[in-house]
Short mmCIF file of N, CA and C in Angstrom, two decimals:
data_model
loop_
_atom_site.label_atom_id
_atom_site.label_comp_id
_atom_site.label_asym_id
_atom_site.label_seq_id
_atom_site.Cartn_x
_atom_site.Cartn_y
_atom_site.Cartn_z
N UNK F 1 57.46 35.29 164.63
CA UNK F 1 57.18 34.09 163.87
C UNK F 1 56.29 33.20 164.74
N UNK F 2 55.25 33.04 164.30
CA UNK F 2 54.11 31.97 164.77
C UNK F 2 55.25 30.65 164.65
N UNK F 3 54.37 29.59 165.77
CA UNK F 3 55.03 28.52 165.75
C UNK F 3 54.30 27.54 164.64
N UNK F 4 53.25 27.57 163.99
CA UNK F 4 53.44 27.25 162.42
C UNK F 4 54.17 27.29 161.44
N UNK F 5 54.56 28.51 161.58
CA UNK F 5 55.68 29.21 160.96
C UNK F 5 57.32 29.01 161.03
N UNK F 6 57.62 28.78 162.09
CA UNK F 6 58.77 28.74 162.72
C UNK F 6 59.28 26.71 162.61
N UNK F 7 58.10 26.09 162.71
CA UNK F 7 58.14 24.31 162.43
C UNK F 7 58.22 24.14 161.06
N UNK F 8 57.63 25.14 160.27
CA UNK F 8 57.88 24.91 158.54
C UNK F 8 59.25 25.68 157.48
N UNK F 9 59.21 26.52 158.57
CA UNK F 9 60.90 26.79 158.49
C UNK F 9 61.99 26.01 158.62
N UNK F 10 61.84 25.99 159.74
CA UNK F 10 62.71 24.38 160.47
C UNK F 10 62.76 23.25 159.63
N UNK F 11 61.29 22.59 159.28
CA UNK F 11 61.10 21.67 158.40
C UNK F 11 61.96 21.85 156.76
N UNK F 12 61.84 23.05 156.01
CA UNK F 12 62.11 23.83 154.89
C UNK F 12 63.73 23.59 155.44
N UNK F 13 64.16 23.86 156.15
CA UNK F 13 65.62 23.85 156.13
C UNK F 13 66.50 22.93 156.85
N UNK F 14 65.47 22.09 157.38
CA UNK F 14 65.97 20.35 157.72
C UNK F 14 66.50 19.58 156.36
N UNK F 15 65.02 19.53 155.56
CA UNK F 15 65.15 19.00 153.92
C UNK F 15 65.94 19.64 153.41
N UNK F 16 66.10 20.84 153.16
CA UNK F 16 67.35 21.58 151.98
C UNK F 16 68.68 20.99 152.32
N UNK F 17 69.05 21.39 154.01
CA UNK F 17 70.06 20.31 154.49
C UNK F 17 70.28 18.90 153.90
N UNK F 18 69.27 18.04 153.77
CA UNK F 18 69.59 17.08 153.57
C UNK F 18 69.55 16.70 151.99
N UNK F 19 68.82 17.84 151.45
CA UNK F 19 69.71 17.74 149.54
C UNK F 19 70.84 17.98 149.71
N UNK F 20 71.40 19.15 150.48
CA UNK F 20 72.97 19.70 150.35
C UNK F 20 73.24 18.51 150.14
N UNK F 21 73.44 17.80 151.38
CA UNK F 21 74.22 16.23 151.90
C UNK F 21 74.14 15.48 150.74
N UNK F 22 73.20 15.23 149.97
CA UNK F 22 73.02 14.51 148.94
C UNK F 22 73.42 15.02 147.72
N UNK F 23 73.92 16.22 147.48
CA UNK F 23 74.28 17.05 146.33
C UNK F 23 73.55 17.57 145.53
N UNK F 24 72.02 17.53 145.75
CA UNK F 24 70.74 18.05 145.05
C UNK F 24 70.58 19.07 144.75
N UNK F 25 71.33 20.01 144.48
CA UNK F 25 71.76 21.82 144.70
C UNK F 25 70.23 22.13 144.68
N UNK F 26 69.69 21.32 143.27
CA UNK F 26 68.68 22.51 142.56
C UNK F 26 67.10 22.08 143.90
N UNK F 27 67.04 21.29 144.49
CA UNK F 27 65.95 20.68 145.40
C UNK F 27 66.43 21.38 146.46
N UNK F 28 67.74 21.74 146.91
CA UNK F 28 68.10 22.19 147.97
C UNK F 28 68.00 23.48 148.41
N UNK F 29 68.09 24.29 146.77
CA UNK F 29 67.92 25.65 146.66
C UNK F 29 66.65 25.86 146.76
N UNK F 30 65.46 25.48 146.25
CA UNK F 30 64.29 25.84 146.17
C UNK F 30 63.79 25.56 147.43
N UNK F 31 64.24 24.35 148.53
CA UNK F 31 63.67 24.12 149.93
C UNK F 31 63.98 25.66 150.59
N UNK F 32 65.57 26.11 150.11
CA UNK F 32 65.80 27.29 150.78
C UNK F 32 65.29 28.78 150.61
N UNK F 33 64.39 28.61 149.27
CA UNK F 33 63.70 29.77 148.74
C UNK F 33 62.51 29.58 149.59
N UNK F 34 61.92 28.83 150.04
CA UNK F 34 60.91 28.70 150.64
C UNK F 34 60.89 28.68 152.21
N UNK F 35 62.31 28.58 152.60
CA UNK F 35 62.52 29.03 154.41
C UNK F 35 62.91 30.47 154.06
N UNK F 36 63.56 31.12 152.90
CA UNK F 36 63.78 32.58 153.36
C UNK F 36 62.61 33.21 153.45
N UNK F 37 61.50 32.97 152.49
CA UNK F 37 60.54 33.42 152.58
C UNK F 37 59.66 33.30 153.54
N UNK F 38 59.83 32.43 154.47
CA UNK F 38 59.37 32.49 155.71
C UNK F 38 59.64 32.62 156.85
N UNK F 39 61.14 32.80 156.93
CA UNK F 39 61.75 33.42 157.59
C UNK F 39 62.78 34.36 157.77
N UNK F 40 62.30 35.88 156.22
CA UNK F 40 62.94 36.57 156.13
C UNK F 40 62.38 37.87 157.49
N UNK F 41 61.65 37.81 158.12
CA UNK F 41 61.26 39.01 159.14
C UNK F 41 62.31 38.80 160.53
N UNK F 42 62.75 37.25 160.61
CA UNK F 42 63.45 37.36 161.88
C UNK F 42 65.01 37.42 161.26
N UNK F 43 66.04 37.76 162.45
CA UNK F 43 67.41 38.01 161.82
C UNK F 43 68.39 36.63 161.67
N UNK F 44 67.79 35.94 162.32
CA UNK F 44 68.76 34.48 162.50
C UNK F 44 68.20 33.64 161.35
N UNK F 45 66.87 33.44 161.27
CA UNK F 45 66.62 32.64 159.83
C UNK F 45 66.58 33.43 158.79
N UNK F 46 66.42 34.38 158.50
CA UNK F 46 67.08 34.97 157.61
C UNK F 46 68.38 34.99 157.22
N UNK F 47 69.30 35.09 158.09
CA UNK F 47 70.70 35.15 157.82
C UNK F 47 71.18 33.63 157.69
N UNK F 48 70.40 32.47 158.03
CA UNK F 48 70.36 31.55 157.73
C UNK F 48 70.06 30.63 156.42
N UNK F 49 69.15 31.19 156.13
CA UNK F 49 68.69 31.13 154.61
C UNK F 49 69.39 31.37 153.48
N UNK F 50 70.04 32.57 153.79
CA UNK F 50 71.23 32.84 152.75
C UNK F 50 72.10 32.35 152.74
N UNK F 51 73.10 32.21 154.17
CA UNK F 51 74.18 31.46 154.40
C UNK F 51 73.86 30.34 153.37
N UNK F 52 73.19 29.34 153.50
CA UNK F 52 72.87 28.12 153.03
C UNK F 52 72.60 28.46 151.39
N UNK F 53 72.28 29.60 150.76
CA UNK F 53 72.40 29.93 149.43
C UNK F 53 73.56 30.18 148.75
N UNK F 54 74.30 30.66 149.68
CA UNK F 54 75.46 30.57 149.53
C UNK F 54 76.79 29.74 149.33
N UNK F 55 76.60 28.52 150.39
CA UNK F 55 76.81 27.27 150.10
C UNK F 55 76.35 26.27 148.82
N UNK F 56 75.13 26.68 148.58
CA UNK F 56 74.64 25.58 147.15
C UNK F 56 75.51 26.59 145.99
N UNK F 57 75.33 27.81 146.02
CA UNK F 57 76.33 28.72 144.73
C UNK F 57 77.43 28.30 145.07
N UNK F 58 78.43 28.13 146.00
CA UNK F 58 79.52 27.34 146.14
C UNK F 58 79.89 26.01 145.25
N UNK F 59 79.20 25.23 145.56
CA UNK F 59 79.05 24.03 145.12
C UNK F 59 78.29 23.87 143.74
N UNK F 60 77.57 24.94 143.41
CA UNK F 60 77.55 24.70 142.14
C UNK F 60 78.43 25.91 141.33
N UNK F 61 79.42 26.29 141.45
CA UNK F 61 80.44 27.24 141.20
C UNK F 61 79.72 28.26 140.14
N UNK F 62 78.54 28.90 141.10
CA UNK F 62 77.94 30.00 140.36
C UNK F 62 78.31 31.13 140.86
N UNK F 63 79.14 31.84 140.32
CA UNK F 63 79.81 32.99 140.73
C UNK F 63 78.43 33.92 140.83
N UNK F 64 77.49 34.55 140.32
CA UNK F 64 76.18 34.71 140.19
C UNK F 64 75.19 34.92 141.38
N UNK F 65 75.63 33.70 141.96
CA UNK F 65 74.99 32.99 143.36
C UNK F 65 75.53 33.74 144.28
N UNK F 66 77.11 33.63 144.14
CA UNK F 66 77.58 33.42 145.52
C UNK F 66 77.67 35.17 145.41
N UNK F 67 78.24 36.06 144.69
CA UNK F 67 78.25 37.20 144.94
C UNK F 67 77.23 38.05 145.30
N UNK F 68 75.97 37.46 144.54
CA UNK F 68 74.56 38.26 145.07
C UNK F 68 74.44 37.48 146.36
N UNK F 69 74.70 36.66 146.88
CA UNK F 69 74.68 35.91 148.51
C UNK F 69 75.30 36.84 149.67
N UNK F 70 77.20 37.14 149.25
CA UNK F 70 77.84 38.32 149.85
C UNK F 70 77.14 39.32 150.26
N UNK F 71 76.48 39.96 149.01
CA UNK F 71 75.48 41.06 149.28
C UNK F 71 74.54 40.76 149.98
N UNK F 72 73.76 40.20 150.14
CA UNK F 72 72.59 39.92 151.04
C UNK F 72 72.69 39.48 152.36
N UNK F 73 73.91 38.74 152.58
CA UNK F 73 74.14 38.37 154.39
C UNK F 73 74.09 39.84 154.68
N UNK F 74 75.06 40.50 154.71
CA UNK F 74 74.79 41.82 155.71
C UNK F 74 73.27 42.65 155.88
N UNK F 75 72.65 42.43 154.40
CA UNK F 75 71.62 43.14 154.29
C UNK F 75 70.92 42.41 155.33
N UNK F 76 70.86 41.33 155.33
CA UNK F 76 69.92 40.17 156.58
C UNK F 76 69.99 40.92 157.72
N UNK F 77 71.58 40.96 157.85
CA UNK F 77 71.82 40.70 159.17
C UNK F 77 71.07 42.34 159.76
N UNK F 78 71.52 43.33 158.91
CA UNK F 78 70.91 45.24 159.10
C UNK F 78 69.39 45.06 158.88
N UNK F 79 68.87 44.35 158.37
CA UNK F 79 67.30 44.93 157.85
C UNK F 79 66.24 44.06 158.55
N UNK F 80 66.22 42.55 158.50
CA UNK F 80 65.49 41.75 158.66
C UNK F 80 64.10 42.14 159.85
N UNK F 81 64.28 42.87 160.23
CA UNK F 81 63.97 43.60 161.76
C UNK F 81 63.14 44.85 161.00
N UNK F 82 63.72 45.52 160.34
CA UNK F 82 63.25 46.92 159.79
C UNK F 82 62.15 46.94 158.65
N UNK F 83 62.97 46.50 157.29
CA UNK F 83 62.06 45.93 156.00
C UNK F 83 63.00 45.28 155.34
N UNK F 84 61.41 44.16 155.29
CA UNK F 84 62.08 43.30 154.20
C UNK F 84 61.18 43.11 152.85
N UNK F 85 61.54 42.41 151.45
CA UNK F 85 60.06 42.82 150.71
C UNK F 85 59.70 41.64 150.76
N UNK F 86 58.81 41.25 151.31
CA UNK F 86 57.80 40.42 151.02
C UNK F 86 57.55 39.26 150.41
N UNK F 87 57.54 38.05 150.42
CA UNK F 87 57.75 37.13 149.77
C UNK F 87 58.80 36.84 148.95
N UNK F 88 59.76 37.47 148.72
CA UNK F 88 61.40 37.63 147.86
C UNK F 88 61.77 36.39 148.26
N UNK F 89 62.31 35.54 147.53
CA UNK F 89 62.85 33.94 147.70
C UNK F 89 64.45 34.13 147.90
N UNK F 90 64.90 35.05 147.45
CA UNK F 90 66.65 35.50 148.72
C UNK F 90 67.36 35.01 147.14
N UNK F 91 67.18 34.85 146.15
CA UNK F 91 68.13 34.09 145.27
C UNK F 91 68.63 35.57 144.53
N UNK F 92 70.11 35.70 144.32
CA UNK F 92 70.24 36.56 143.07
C UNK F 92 69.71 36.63 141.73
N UNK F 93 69.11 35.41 141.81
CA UNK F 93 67.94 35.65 140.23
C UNK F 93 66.82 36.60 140.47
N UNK F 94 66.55 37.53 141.65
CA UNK F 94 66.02 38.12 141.69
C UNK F 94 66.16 39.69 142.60
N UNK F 95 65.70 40.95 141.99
CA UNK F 95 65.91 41.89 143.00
C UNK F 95 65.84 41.41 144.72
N UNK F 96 66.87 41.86 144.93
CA UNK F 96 66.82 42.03 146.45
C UNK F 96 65.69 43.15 147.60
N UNK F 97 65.11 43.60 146.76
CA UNK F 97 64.46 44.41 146.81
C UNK F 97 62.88 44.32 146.17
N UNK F 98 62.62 43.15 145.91
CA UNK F 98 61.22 43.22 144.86
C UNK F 98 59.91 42.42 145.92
N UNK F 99 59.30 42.90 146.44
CA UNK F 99 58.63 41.75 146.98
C UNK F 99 57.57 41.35 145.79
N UNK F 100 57.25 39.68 145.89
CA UNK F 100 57.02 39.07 145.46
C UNK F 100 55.71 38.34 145.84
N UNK F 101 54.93 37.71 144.75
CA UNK F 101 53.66 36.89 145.59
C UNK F 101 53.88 36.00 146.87
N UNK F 102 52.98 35.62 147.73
CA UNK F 102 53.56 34.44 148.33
C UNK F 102 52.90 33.31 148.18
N UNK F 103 53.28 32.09 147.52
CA UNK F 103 52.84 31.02 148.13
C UNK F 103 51.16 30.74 149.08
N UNK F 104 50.44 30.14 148.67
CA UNK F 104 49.57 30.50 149.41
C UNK F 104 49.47 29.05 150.65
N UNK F 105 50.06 28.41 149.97
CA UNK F 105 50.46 27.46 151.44
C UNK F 105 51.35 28.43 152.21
N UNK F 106 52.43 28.78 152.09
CA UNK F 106 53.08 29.93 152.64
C UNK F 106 52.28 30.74 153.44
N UNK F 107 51.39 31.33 152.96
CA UNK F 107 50.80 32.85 153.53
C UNK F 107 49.65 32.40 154.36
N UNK F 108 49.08 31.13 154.45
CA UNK F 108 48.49 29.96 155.47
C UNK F 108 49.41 30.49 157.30
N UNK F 109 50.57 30.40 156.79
CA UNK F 109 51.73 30.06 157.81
C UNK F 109 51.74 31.58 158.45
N UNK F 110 51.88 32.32 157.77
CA UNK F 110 52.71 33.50 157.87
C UNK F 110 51.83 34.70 158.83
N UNK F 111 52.52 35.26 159.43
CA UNK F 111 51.84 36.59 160.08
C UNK F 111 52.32 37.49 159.37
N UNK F 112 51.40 38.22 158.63
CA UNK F 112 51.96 39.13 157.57
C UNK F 112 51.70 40.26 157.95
N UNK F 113 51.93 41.46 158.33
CA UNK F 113 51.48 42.74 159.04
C UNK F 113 50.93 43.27 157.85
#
């Protein structure tokens, strides 16, 4: 992770933090769709990203959320390193498996191999 990359992550999951705090699920979730996606290649923000998806499905008692969340920490924690797909925003509204466009502010940031 470039340190562009790694400050807009940080940044992305400073703010989501501070919707949690405020109860903003749906502002909080989307800050966090946008740190997994930028920091689904390393294993700690990745596994970070979800954690914290996991928490807003908590709190908004989306069974939905939180079970496709279960599934995906381990996957973080085994793959993040190996493959991951590609722009995937980490939410169970979507394959775990699909990579996705990115953002082109995003892909500004990103070292994409």
């Amino acid at each position: 992770m470039n340190d562009r990359q790694r400050q807009a992550f940080t940044a992305a999951m400073g703010e989501a933090r501070l919707a949690y705090r405020q109860r903003r699920w749906e502002q909080a979730f989307a800050l966090l769709e946008r740190a997994h996606v930028l920091g689904q290649k390393r294993v700690v923000p990745h596994v970070q990203s979800h954690w914290w998806m996991l928490k807003v499905g908590l709190q908004r008692r989306d069974a939905g959320e939180v079970r496709g969340q279960l599934l995906r920490l381990p996957a973080a924690i085994l793959m993040s390193r190996l493959w991951v797909p590609l722009g995937n925003t980490g939410g169970a509204n979507v394959s775990p498996l699909q990579p996705m466009p990115i953002a082109d502010d995003l892909r500004e940031l990103m070292e994409i191999d």
